[in-house]
Coordinates of C-alpha atoms (C1' of nucleotides) in Angstrom, one line a residue:
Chain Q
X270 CA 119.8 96.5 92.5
X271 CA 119.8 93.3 94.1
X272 CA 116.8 90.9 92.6
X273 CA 116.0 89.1 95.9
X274 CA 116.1 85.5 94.6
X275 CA 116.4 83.3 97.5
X276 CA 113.0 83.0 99.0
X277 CA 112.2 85.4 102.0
X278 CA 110.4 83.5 105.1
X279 CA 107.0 85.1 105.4
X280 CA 107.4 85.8 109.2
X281 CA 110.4 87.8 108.2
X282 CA 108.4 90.0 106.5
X283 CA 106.0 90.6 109.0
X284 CA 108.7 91.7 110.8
X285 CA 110.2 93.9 108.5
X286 CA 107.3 96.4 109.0
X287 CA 108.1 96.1 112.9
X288 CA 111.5 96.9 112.2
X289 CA 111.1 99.5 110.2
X290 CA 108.7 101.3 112.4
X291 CA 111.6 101.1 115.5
X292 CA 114.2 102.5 113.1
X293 CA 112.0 105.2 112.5
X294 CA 111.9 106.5 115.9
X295 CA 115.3 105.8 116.9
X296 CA 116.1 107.8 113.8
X297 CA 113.6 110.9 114.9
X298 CA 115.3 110.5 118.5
X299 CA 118.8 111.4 116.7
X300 CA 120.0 108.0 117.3
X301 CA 123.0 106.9 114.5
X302 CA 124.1 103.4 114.9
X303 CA 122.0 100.6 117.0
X304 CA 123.6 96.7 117.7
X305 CA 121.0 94.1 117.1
X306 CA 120.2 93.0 120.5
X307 CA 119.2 96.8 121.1
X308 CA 117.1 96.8 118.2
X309 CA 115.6 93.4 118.6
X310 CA 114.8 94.6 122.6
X311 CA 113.0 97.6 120.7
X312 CA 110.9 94.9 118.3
X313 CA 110.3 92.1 121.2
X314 CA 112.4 90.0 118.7
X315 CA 116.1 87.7 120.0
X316 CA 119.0 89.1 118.8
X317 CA 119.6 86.0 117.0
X318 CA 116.1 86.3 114.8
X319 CA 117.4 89.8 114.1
X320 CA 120.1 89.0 112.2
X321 CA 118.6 86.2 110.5
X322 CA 116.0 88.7 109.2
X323 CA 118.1 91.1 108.1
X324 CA 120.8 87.9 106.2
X325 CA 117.9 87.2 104.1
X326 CA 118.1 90.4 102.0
X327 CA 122.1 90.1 102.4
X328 CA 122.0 93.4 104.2
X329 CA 125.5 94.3 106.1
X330 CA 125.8 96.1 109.5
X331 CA 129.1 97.3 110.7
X332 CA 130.4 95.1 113.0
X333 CA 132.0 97.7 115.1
X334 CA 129.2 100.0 115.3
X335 CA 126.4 98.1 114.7
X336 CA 123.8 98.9 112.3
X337 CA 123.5 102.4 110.4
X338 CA 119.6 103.6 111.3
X339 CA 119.0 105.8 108.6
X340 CA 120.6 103.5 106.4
X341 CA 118.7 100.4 107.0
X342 CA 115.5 102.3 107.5
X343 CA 116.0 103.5 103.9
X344 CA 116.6 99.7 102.8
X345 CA 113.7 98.3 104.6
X346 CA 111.1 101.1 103.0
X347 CA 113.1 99.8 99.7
X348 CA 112.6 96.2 100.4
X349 CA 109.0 96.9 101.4
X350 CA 108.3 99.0 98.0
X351 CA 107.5 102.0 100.6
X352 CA 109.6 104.4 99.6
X353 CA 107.3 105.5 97.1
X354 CA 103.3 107.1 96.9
X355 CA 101.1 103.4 95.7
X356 CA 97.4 104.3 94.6
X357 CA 94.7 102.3 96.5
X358 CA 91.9 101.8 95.6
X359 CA 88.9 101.2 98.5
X360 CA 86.1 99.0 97.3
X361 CA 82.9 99.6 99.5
X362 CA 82.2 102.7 101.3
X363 CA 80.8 101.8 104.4
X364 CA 81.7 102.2 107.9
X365 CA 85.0 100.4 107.8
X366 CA 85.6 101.7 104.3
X367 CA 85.1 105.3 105.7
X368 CA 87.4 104.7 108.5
X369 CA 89.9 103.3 106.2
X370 CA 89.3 106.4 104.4
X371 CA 90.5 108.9 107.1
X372 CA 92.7 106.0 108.8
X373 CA 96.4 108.3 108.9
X374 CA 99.3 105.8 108.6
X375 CA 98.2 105.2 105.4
X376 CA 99.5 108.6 103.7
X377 CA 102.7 108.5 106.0
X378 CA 103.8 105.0 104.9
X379 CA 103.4 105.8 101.2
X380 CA 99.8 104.3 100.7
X381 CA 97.3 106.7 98.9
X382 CA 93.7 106.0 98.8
X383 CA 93.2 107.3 95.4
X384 CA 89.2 106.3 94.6
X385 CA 86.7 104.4 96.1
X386 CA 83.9 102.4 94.6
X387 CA 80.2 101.6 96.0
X388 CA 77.7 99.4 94.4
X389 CA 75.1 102.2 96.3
X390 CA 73.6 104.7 93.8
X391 CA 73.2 107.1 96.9
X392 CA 76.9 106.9 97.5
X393 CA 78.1 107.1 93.6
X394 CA 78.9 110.3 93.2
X395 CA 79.5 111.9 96.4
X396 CA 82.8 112.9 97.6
X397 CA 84.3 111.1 101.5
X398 CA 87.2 112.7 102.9
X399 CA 88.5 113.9 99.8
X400 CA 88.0 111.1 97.7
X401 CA 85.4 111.0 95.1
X402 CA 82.7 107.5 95.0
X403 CA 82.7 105.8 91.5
X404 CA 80.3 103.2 90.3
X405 CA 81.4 99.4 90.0
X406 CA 80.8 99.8 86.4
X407 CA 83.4 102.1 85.8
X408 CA 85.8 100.3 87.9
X409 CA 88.3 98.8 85.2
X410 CA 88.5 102.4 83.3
X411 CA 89.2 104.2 87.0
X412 CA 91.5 101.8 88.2
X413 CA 93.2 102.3 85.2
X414 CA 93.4 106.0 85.1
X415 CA 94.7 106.0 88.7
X416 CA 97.4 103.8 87.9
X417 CA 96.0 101.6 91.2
X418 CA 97.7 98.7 92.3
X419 CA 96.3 97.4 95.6
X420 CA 92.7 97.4 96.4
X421 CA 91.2 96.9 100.0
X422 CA 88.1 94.8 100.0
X423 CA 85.3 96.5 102.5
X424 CA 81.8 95.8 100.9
X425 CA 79.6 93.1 101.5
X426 CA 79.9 89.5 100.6
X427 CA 78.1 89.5 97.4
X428 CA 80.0 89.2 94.2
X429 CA 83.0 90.0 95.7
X430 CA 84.8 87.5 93.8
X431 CA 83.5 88.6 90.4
X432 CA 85.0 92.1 91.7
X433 CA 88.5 91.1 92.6
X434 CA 88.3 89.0 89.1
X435 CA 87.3 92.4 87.5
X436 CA 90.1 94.3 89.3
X437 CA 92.6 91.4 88.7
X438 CA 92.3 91.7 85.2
X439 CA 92.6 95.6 85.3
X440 CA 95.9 94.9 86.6
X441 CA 94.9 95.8 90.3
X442 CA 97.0 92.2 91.8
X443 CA 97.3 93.3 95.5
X444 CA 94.1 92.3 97.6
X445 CA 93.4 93.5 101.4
X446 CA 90.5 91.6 102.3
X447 CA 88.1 92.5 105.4
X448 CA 85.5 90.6 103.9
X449 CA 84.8 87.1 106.0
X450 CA 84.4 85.1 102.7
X451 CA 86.9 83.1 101.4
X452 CA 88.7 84.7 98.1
X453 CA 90.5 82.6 95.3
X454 CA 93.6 84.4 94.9
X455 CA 93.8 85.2 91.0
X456 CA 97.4 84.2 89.3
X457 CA 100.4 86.2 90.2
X458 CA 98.1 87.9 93.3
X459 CA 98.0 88.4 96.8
X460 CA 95.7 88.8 99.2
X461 CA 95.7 89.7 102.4
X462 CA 93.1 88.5 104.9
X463 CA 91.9 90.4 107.6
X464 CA 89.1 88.6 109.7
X465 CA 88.5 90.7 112.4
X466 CA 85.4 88.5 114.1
X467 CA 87.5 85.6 113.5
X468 CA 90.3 87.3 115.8
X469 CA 87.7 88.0 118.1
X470 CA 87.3 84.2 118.3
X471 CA 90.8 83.2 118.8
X472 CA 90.5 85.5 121.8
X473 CA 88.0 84.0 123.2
X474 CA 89.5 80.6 122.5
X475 CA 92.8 81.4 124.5
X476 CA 90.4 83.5 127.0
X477 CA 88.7 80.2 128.4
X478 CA 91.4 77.4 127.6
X479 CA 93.4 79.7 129.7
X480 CA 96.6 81.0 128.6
X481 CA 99.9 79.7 127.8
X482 CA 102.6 82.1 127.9
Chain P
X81 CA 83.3 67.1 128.4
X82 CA 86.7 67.5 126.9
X83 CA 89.0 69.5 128.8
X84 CA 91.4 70.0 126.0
X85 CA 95.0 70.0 128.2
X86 CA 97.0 68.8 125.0
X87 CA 98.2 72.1 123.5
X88 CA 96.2 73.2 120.3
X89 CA 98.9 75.0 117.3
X90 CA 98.0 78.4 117.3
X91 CA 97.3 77.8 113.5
X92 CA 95.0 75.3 114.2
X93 CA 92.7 78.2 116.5
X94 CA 93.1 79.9 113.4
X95 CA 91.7 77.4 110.8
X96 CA 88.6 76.9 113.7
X97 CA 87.0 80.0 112.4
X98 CA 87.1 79.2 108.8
X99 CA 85.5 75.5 109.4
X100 CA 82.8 76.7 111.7
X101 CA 81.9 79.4 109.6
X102 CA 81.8 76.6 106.5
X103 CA 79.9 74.5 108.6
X104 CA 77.3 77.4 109.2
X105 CA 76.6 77.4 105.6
X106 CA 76.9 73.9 104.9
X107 CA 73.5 73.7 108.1
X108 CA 72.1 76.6 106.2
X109 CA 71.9 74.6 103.0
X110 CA 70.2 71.5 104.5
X111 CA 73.4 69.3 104.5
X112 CA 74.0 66.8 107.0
X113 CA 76.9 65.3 106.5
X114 CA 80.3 65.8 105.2
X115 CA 84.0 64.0 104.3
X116 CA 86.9 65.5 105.1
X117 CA 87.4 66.2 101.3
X118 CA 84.2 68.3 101.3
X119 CA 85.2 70.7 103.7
X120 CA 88.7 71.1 103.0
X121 CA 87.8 71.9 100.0
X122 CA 85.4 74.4 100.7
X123 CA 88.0 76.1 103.5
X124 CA 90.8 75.9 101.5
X125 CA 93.1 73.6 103.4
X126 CA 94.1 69.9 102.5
X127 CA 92.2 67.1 103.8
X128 CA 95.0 65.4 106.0
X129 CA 95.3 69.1 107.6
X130 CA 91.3 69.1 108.6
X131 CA 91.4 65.5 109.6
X132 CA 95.0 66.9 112.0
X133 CA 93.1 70.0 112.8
X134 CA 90.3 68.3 114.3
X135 CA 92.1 65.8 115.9
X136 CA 94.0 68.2 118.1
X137 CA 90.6 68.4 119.8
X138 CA 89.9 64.7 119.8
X139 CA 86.8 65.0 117.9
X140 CA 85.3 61.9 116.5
X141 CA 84.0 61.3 112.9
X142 CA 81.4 59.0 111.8
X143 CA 83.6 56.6 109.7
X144 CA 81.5 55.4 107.4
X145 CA 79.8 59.2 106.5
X146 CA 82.2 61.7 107.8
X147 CA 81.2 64.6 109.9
X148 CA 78.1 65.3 111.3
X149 CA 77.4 69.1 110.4
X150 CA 75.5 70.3 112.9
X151 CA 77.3 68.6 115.8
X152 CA 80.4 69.9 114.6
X153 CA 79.9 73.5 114.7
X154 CA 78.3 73.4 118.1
X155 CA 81.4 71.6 119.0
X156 CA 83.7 74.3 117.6
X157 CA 81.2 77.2 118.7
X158 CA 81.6 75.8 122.0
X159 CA 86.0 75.1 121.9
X160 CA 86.0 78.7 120.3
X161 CA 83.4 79.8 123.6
X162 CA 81.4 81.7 120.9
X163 CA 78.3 79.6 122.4
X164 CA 77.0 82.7 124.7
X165 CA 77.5 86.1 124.2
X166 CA 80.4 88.2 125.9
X167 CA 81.1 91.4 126.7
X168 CA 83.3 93.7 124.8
X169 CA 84.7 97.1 125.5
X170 CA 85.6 99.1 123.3
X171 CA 88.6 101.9 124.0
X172 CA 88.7 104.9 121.0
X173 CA 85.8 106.1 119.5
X174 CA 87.6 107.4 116.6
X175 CA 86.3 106.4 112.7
X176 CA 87.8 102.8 113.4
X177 CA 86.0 102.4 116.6
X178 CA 82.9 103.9 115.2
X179 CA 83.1 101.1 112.2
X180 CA 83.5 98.3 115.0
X181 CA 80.2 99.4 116.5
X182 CA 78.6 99.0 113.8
X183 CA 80.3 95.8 111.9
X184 CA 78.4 93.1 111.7
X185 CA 79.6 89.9 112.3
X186 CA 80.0 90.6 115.9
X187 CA 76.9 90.2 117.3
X188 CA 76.2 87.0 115.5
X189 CA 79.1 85.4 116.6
X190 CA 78.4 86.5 120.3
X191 CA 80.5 89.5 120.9
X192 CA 78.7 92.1 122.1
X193 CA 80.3 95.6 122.5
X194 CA 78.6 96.9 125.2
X195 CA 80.2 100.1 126.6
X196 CA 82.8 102.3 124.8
X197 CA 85.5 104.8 126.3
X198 CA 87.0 107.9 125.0
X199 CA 89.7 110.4 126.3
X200 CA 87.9 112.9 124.4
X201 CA 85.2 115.3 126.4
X202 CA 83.4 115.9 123.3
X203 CA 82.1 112.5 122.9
X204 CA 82.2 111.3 126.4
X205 CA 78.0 111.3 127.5
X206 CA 77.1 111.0 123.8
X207 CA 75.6 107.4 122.6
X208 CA 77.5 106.2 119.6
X209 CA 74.9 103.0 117.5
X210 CA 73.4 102.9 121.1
X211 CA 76.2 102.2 123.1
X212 CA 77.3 105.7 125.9
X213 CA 80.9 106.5 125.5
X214 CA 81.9 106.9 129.0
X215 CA 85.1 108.7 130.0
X216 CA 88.4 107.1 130.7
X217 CA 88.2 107.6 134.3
X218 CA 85.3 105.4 135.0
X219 CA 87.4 102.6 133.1
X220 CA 87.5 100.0 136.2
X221 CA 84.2 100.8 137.5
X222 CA 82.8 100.4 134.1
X223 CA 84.2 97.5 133.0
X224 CA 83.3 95.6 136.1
X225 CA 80.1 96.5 135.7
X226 CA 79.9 95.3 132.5
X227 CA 81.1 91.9 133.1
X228 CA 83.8 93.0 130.0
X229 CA 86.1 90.1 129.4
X230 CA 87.3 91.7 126.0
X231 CA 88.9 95.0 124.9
X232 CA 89.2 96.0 121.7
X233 CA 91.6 99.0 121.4
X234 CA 91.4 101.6 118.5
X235 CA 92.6 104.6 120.5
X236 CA 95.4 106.7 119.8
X237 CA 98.9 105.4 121.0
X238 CA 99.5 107.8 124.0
X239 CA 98.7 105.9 127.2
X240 CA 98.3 102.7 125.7
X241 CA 100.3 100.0 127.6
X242 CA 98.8 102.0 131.0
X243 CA 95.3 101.3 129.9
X244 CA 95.7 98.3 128.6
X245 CA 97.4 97.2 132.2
X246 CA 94.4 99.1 134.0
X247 CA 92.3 96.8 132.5
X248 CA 94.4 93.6 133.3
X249 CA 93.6 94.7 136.6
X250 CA 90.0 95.4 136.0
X251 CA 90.2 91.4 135.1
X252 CA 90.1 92.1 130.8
X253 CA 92.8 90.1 130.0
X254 CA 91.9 89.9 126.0
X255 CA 92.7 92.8 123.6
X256 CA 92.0 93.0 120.2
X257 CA 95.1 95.4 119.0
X258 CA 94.9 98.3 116.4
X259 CA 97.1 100.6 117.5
X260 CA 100.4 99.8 115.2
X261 CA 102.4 100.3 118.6
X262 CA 104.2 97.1 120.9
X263 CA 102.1 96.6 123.6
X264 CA 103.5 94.3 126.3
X265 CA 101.2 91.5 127.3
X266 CA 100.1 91.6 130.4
X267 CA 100.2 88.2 132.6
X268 CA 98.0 85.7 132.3
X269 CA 96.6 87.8 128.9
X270 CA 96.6 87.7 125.4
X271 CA 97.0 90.4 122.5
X272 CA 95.8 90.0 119.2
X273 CA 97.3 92.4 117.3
X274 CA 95.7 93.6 114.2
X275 CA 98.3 96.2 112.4
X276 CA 96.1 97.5 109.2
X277 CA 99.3 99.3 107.4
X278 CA 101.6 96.7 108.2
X279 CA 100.0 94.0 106.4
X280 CA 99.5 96.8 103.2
X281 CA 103.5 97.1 103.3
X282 CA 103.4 93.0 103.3
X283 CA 101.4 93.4 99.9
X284 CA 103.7 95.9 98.8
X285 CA 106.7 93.6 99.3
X286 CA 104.9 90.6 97.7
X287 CA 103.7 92.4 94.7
X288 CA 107.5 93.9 93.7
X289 CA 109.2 91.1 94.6
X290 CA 107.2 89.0 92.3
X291 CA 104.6 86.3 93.5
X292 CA 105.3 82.7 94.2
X293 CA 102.5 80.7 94.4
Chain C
dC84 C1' 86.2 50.0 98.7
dC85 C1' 86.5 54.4 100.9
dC86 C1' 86.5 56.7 104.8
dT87 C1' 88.9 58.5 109.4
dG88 C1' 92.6 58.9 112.6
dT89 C1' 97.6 58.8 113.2
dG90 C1' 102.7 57.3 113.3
dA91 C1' 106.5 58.9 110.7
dA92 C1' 108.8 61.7 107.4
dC93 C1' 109.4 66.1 105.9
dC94 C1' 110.0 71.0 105.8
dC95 C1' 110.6 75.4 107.4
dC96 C1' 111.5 78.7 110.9
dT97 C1' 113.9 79.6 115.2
dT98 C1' 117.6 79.2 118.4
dC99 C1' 122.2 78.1 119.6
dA100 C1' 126.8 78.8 119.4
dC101 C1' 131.0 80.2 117.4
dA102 C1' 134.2 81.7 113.6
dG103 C1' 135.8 85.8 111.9
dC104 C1' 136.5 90.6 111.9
dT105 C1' 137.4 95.1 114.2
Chain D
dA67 C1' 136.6 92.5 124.1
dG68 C1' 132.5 92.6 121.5
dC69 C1' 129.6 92.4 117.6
dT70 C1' 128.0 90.4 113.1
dG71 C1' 126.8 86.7 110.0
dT72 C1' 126.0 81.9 109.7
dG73 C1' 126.6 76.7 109.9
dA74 C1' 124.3 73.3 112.7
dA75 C1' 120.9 71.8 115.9
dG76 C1' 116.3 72.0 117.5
dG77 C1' 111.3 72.3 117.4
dG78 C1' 106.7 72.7 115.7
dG79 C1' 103.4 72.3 112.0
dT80 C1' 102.3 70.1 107.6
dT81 C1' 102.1 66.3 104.5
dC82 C1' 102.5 61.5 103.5
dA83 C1' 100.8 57.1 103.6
dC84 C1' 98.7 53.5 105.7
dA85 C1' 96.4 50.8 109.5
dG86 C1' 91.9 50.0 111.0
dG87 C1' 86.9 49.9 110.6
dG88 C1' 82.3 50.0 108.5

DNA sequence: CCCTGTGAACCCCTTCACAGCT
DNA sequence: AGCTGTGAAGGGGTTCACAGGG
């Protein structure tokens, strides 16, 4: 078991996930052993960044053959925590939250919507793709009996901090965040913020200041 | 009027959405004014990052009582171009796409999605939240039609990079990204790429390899 | 005094380039 | 010969700290 001590650079990370998708496919397409400038032509990465990724979990290729894809496919889902089923749980069941509901790529990376929670009474109760609505009230004792430890925030603005303060101290410490409102980040969480307007923006930014490439 | 030739950290763009949308409130609630302090606080950043932020765009503050509210968000609505409304496509009108049509948060930041496409026969003709799903055929025509400037791509990963590079040649040059597959820029365009289970298996990582603040 | 705007230091990530191994 | 892993250099963004102005 190696306890990654030394601090992982947050872009590497991101591309960990990139990586780990290419592997994948080489590995459906029968492919055994890949070099890094192959691989890093496959993830629109240099060579160079490649290996610097993969030195900061001390991984080894061979330096004959190149890199083992099974292998370090295996060690990435590892490094990511993906190589096991995680219960999520999806807070606000709404367009986005239904679409996250039924979104595949969830299930096949290991993520498992396990409950969902609406503060609509008309909602509470009824059952979206599979998954049964709770009440907010009964969030903490759910969470709980799921054993969930991420939670996607998709519900409207209001009280959403009380909620991820409520989930926090249910031991829920993993936060995907659609919501355009700025979260405080309880202790020893995460949260991961998706503004998708604010993307929008930044489009439109580089759209008329006219692009760099 | 500004043109703003110095190059602007892509960070910076980022942090733009977060202090105009601050700002917004900040007018809502009557207030006039505000020191750098003030709304670095309130966005989460530092004060000396604002104050850089800003800079990058020349903007002047009144010494002696900071930042004029008001003026400042029209000046960042209008660097961001979210000062008139623009035309969106939108390509996939699977559960994702259907929860775009109907987020909020688009419209009243000026992005209007005004036309939808689908490979599918079934949905091609029907009106999805008022907007016609048209079929993939009538892509250029469409578009052009439209005026679209914007793309926002929720559709399944066959065929991807040759729609995206029809549109380039329809002249949309922006795409928001959803499909968790590489898509090669075109020239003189941008991607924002927006990869929902990727940034899940970045929580994963963070929350078993412990948190560091 | 207390604010803004900014040179300069700092830090972290990327890129280069090569030693070492096969 | 050719590839990996890695010191060292480079570059871009953040933070510090202060000059300058009301």
């Amino acid at each position: 078991m190696v306890m990654p001590e030394r601090k992982v650079p947050l872009p590497t990370v991101q591309r960990l996930s990139v990586y780990r998708k290419v592997l994948e496919e080489l590995h459906r397409d029968g492919v055994e052993f890949v070099y890094s400038q192959q691989l890093a032509d496959l993830a629109g990465v240099t060579s160079a960044q490649l290996r610097r990724d993969l030195a900061s979990f001390g991984s080894f290729g061979n330096i004959a053959r190149g890199y083992n894809v099974y292998q370090l496919s295996r060690t990435m889902a590892r490094l990511l925590g993906t190589d096991r089923v995680q219960s999520v749980a999806l807070i606000g069941v709404g367009d986005l939250g239904r679409a996250m509901l039924s979104y595949r790529g969830f299930e096949e990376r290991g993520f498992h919507i396990a409950v969902a929670f609406d503060l609509d009474a008309e909602k509470v109760g009824r059952v979206y793709a599979g998954r049964r609505c709770h009440a907010m009230t009964d969030l903490e004792t759910v969470v709980k009996e799921f054993s969930v430890k991420i939670a996607i925030l998709a519900c409207g603005p209001q009280r959403l901090q009380v909620t991820v303060d409520r989930l926090a101290s249910a031991g829920v410490k993993l936060f995907l965040n659609f919501v355009p409102k700025r979260v405080v980040t309880p202790p020893d969480g995460w949260v991961e913020e998706i503004d998708i307007a604010a993307r929008l923006e930044r489009l439109s930014f580089f759209g008329q200041a006219g692009v760099q490439e």
